[in-house]
Tab-separated table of C-alpha atoms in Angstrom:
chain	number	residue	atom	x	y	z
A	25	UNK	CA	-30.538	12.008	-2.622
A	26	UNK	CA	-30.940	14.711	0.022
A	27	UNK	CA	-32.617	12.638	2.720
A	28	UNK	CA	-30.736	11.299	5.708
A	29	UNK	CA	-31.705	7.672	6.163
A	30	UNK	CA	-31.214	5.885	9.457
A	31	UNK	CA	-31.411	2.407	7.935
A	32	UNK	CA	-28.079	0.748	7.252
A	33	UNK	CA	-28.134	-2.515	5.340
A	34	UNK	CA	-25.279	-4.712	4.201
A	35	UNK	CA	-25.108	-7.438	1.607
A	36	UNK	CA	-25.926	-10.288	1.561
A	37	UNK	CA	-29.512	-9.647	2.641
A	38	UNK	CA	-31.970	-12.352	3.670
A	39	UNK	CA	-35.696	-11.660	3.890
A	40	UNK	CA	-37.818	-14.177	5.786
A	41	UNK	CA	-41.386	-14.533	4.531
A	42	UNK	CA	-43.494	-15.407	1.541
A	43	UNK	CA	-46.084	-12.640	1.302
A	44	UNK	CA	-46.254	-9.459	-0.717
A	45	UNK	CA	-44.593	-7.540	2.126
A	46	UNK	CA	-41.618	-9.908	1.890
A	47	UNK	CA	-41.436	-9.366	-1.880
A	48	UNK	CA	-41.571	-5.579	-1.358
A	49	UNK	CA	-38.928	-5.773	1.357
A	50	UNK	CA	-36.610	-7.779	-0.885
A	51	UNK	CA	-36.998	-5.555	-3.960
A	52	UNK	CA	-36.740	-2.322	-1.962
A	53	UNK	CA	-33.584	-3.598	-0.233
A	54	UNK	CA	-32.011	-4.371	-3.588
A	55	UNK	CA	-32.911	-0.884	-4.850
A	56	UNK	CA	-31.897	0.876	-1.613
A	57	UNK	CA	-28.412	-0.603	-1.256
A	58	UNK	CA	-26.790	1.180	-4.239
A	59	UNK	CA	-28.350	4.498	-3.171
A	60	UNK	CA	-27.042	3.997	0.367
A	61	UNK	CA	-23.449	3.232	-0.626
A	62	UNK	CA	-23.318	5.915	-3.317
A	63	UNK	CA	-24.531	8.518	-0.803
A	64	UNK	CA	-21.910	7.276	1.639
A	65	UNK	CA	-19.175	7.670	-0.984
A	66	UNK	CA	-20.345	11.176	-1.954
A	67	UNK	CA	-20.401	12.318	1.677
A	68	UNK	CA	-17.049	10.669	2.359
A	69	UNK	CA	-15.446	12.371	-0.648
A	70	UNK	CA	-16.872	15.759	0.409
A	71	UNK	CA	-15.558	15.301	3.953
A	72	UNK	CA	-12.114	14.211	2.718
A	73	UNK	CA	-11.961	17.224	0.381
A	74	UNK	CA	-12.867	19.538	3.253
A	75	UNK	CA	-10.866	18.036	6.145
A	76	UNK	CA	-8.548	15.361	4.769
A	77	UNK	CA	-8.735	11.585	4.817
A	78	UNK	CA	-7.045	11.150	8.198
A	79	UNK	CA	-9.539	13.443	9.916
A	80	UNK	CA	-12.474	11.816	8.110
A	81	UNK	CA	-11.478	8.395	9.438
A	82	UNK	CA	-10.206	9.458	12.866
A	83	UNK	CA	-13.302	8.573	14.897
A	84	UNK	CA	-14.074	5.225	13.210
A	85	UNK	CA	-13.828	2.103	15.341
A	86	UNK	CA	-12.698	-1.207	13.803
A	87	UNK	CA	-16.227	-2.289	12.861
A	88	UNK	CA	-17.056	1.096	11.326
A	89	UNK	CA	-13.816	0.980	9.319
A	90	UNK	CA	-14.696	-2.446	7.906
A	91	UNK	CA	-18.205	-1.346	6.939
A	92	UNK	CA	-16.936	1.944	5.486
A	93	UNK	CA	-14.336	0.175	3.331
A	94	UNK	CA	-17.019	-2.236	2.115
A	95	UNK	CA	-19.400	0.639	1.250
A	96	UNK	CA	-16.660	2.661	-0.457
A	97	UNK	CA	-15.492	-0.296	-2.552
A	98	UNK	CA	-19.056	-1.170	-3.572
A	99	UNK	CA	-19.939	2.438	-4.397
A	100	UNK	CA	-16.823	2.841	-6.531
A	101	UNK	CA	-17.616	-0.409	-8.369
A	102	UNK	CA	-21.186	0.782	-8.983
A	103	UNK	CA	-19.864	4.145	-10.204
A	104	UNK	CA	-17.603	2.357	-12.704
A	105	UNK	CA	-20.400	0.022	-13.772
A	106	UNK	CA	-22.693	2.996	-14.507
A	107	UNK	CA	-20.109	4.291	-17.013
A	108	UNK	CA	-20.541	1.201	-19.204
A	109	UNK	CA	-22.776	1.193	-22.281
A	110	UNK	CA	-24.954	-1.501	-20.691
A	111	UNK	CA	-24.445	-1.333	-16.933
A	112	UNK	CA	-25.539	-4.355	-14.910
A	113	UNK	CA	-25.839	-3.196	-11.306
A	114	UNK	CA	-27.860	-6.295	-10.421
A	115	UNK	CA	-24.954	-8.561	-11.369
A	116	UNK	CA	-22.687	-6.559	-9.050
A	117	UNK	CA	-25.179	-6.731	-6.182
A	118	UNK	CA	-25.586	-10.482	-6.660
A	119	UNK	CA	-21.809	-10.953	-6.730
A	120	UNK	CA	-21.755	-9.370	-3.252
A	121	UNK	CA	-24.463	-11.743	-1.987
A	122	UNK	CA	-27.613	-10.052	-3.278
A	123	UNK	CA	-31.009	-10.553	-1.690
A	124	UNK	CA	-32.528	-13.935	-0.920
A	125	UNK	CA	-36.080	-14.516	0.198
A	126	UNK	CA	-36.533	-17.548	2.469
A	127	UNK	CA	-39.925	-19.262	2.609
A	128	UNK	CA	-40.912	-22.419	4.454
A	129	UNK	CA	-43.029	-23.732	1.584
A	130	UNK	CA	-42.812	-23.806	-2.197
A	131	UNK	CA	-42.911	-20.597	-4.215
A	132	UNK	CA	-46.264	-21.562	-5.753
A	133	UNK	CA	-47.707	-21.938	-2.234
A	134	UNK	CA	-46.511	-18.508	-1.102
A	135	UNK	CA	-49.224	-15.905	-0.427
A	136	UNK	CA	-47.374	-13.456	-2.686
A	137	UNK	CA	-47.548	-15.877	-5.600
A	138	UNK	CA	-51.221	-16.675	-5.025
A	139	UNK	CA	-52.173	-13.004	-4.653
A	140	UNK	CA	-49.992	-11.445	-7.363
A	141	UNK	CA	-47.737	-13.821	-9.275
A	142	UNK	CA	-46.789	-10.993	-11.658
A	143	UNK	CA	-45.138	-9.080	-8.813
A	144	UNK	CA	-43.204	-12.195	-7.817
A	145	UNK	CA	-42.116	-12.680	-11.435
A	146	UNK	CA	-40.855	-9.082	-11.604
A	147	UNK	CA	-38.973	-9.495	-8.324
A	148	UNK	CA	-37.199	-12.551	-9.723
A	149	UNK	CA	-36.382	-10.584	-12.889
A	150	UNK	CA	-34.899	-7.823	-10.714
A	151	UNK	CA	-32.463	-10.297	-9.176
A	152	UNK	CA	-34.220	-11.542	-6.042
A	153	UNK	CA	-33.516	-15.199	-5.291
A	154	UNK	CA	-36.264	-17.318	-3.755
A	155	UNK	CA	-35.124	-20.128	-1.445
A	156	UNK	CA	-38.078	-22.414	-0.934
A	157	UNK	CA	-38.752	-25.150	1.609
A	158	UNK	CA	-36.403	-23.790	4.268
A	159	UNK	CA	-37.002	-22.086	7.586
A	160	UNK	CA	-34.587	-20.276	9.902
A	161	UNK	CA	-33.362	-22.038	13.021
A	162	UNK	CA	-30.482	-19.854	14.145
A	163	UNK	CA	-28.245	-16.861	13.563
A	164	UNK	CA	-24.451	-16.811	13.514
A	165	UNK	CA	-22.778	-13.640	14.775
A	166	UNK	CA	-19.418	-12.120	13.927
A	167	UNK	CA	-16.972	-10.966	16.618
A	168	UNK	CA	-18.755	-7.570	16.760
A	169	UNK	CA	-22.083	-9.230	17.603
A	170	UNK	CA	-23.587	-8.510	14.172
A	171	UNK	CA	-25.242	-11.156	12.037
A	172	UNK	CA	-22.969	-12.959	9.569
A	173	UNK	CA	-25.086	-15.989	8.592
A	174	UNK	CA	-28.502	-17.536	8.970
A	175	UNK	CA	-28.871	-21.221	9.781
A	176	UNK	CA	-31.725	-22.904	7.933
A	177	UNK	CA	-33.358	-26.306	8.054
A	178	UNK	CA	-35.362	-27.980	5.356
A	179	UNK	CA	-39.092	-27.897	5.975
A	180	UNK	CA	-39.721	-30.726	3.496
A	181	UNK	CA	-39.038	-33.569	5.895
A	182	UNK	CA	-41.110	-32.000	8.656
A	183	UNK	CA	-44.128	-31.699	6.362
A	184	UNK	CA	-44.042	-35.326	5.264
A	185	UNK	CA	-45.309	-38.027	7.533
A	186	UNK	CA	-44.288	-40.855	5.198
A	187	UNK	CA	-40.564	-41.263	4.378
A	188	UNK	CA	-41.615	-43.281	1.293
A	189	UNK	CA	-42.763	-39.984	-0.222
A	190	UNK	CA	-39.181	-38.707	-0.231
A	191	UNK	CA	-38.456	-40.545	-3.466
A	192	UNK	CA	-41.347	-38.731	-5.174
A	193	UNK	CA	-40.162	-35.194	-4.479
A	194	UNK	CA	-39.611	-33.447	-7.792
A	195	UNK	CA	-37.323	-30.736	-6.472
A	196	UNK	CA	-33.562	-31.044	-6.399
A	197	UNK	CA	-32.116	-32.998	-3.490
A	198	UNK	CA	-31.644	-30.803	-0.457
A	199	UNK	CA	-29.569	-30.973	2.637
A	200	UNK	CA	-31.595	-30.998	5.823
A	201	UNK	CA	-29.655	-27.953	7.026
A	202	UNK	CA	-27.683	-25.161	5.410
A	203	UNK	CA	-26.004	-21.935	6.406
A	204	UNK	CA	-26.676	-18.869	4.294
A	205	UNK	CA	-24.360	-15.839	4.509
A	206	UNK	CA	-26.327	-12.798	5.679
A	207	UNK	CA	-25.190	-9.422	6.977
A	208	UNK	CA	-28.776	-8.149	7.058
A	209	UNK	CA	-31.816	-10.220	8.079
A	210	UNK	CA	-35.259	-8.695	7.562
A	211	UNK	CA	-38.394	-10.427	8.814
A	212	UNK	CA	-41.597	-9.999	6.846
A	213	UNK	CA	-43.592	-12.984	8.052
A	214	UNK	CA	-46.588	-13.882	10.117
A	215	UNK	CA	-48.678	-10.761	9.652
A	216	UNK	CA	-52.414	-10.662	9.017
A	217	UNK	CA	-54.322	-7.743	7.554
A	218	UNK	CA	-56.488	-5.756	9.940
A	219	UNK	CA	-59.891	-6.131	8.303
A	220	UNK	CA	-61.773	-4.331	11.077
């Protein structure tokens, strides 16, 4: 509560990778976001009480105003949700886009699943969504130059050398490409442990 964090994340969040670091990144992002916006609201309210709302907002540019309004609205919604007998913060976070983990293969082929399927199971229970058989091919930017979406392509077709196999795929039909909303993209892929 008292620390000053320099990491700012926005929902929806996309994590690229399939290892345990990707799982940790996804779950920590989901846990961090409410803390971040609630701290923002508390500091904003203290500043407004001390100096007034006009002064508190005076130095914000257009982009900062948009992000601040988003954080304030989310923090207030979380505050109200916490007052309920059975609060469901995860449902709120998912309604704002949540956290999706993108992996180029199937979940059961992911290193995280092979190494510790219980941790993957818990991450899914916490509200992480796993998007399998897709890989990133591009990023769409908003007019401020910040990420707004991630372009993905299906890795299923690339892995198959025989189109006849397409009719034997058990998973739901997929488009070859899709665009996934993302205001934060975190990469947790392609690392190897240093065993030296």
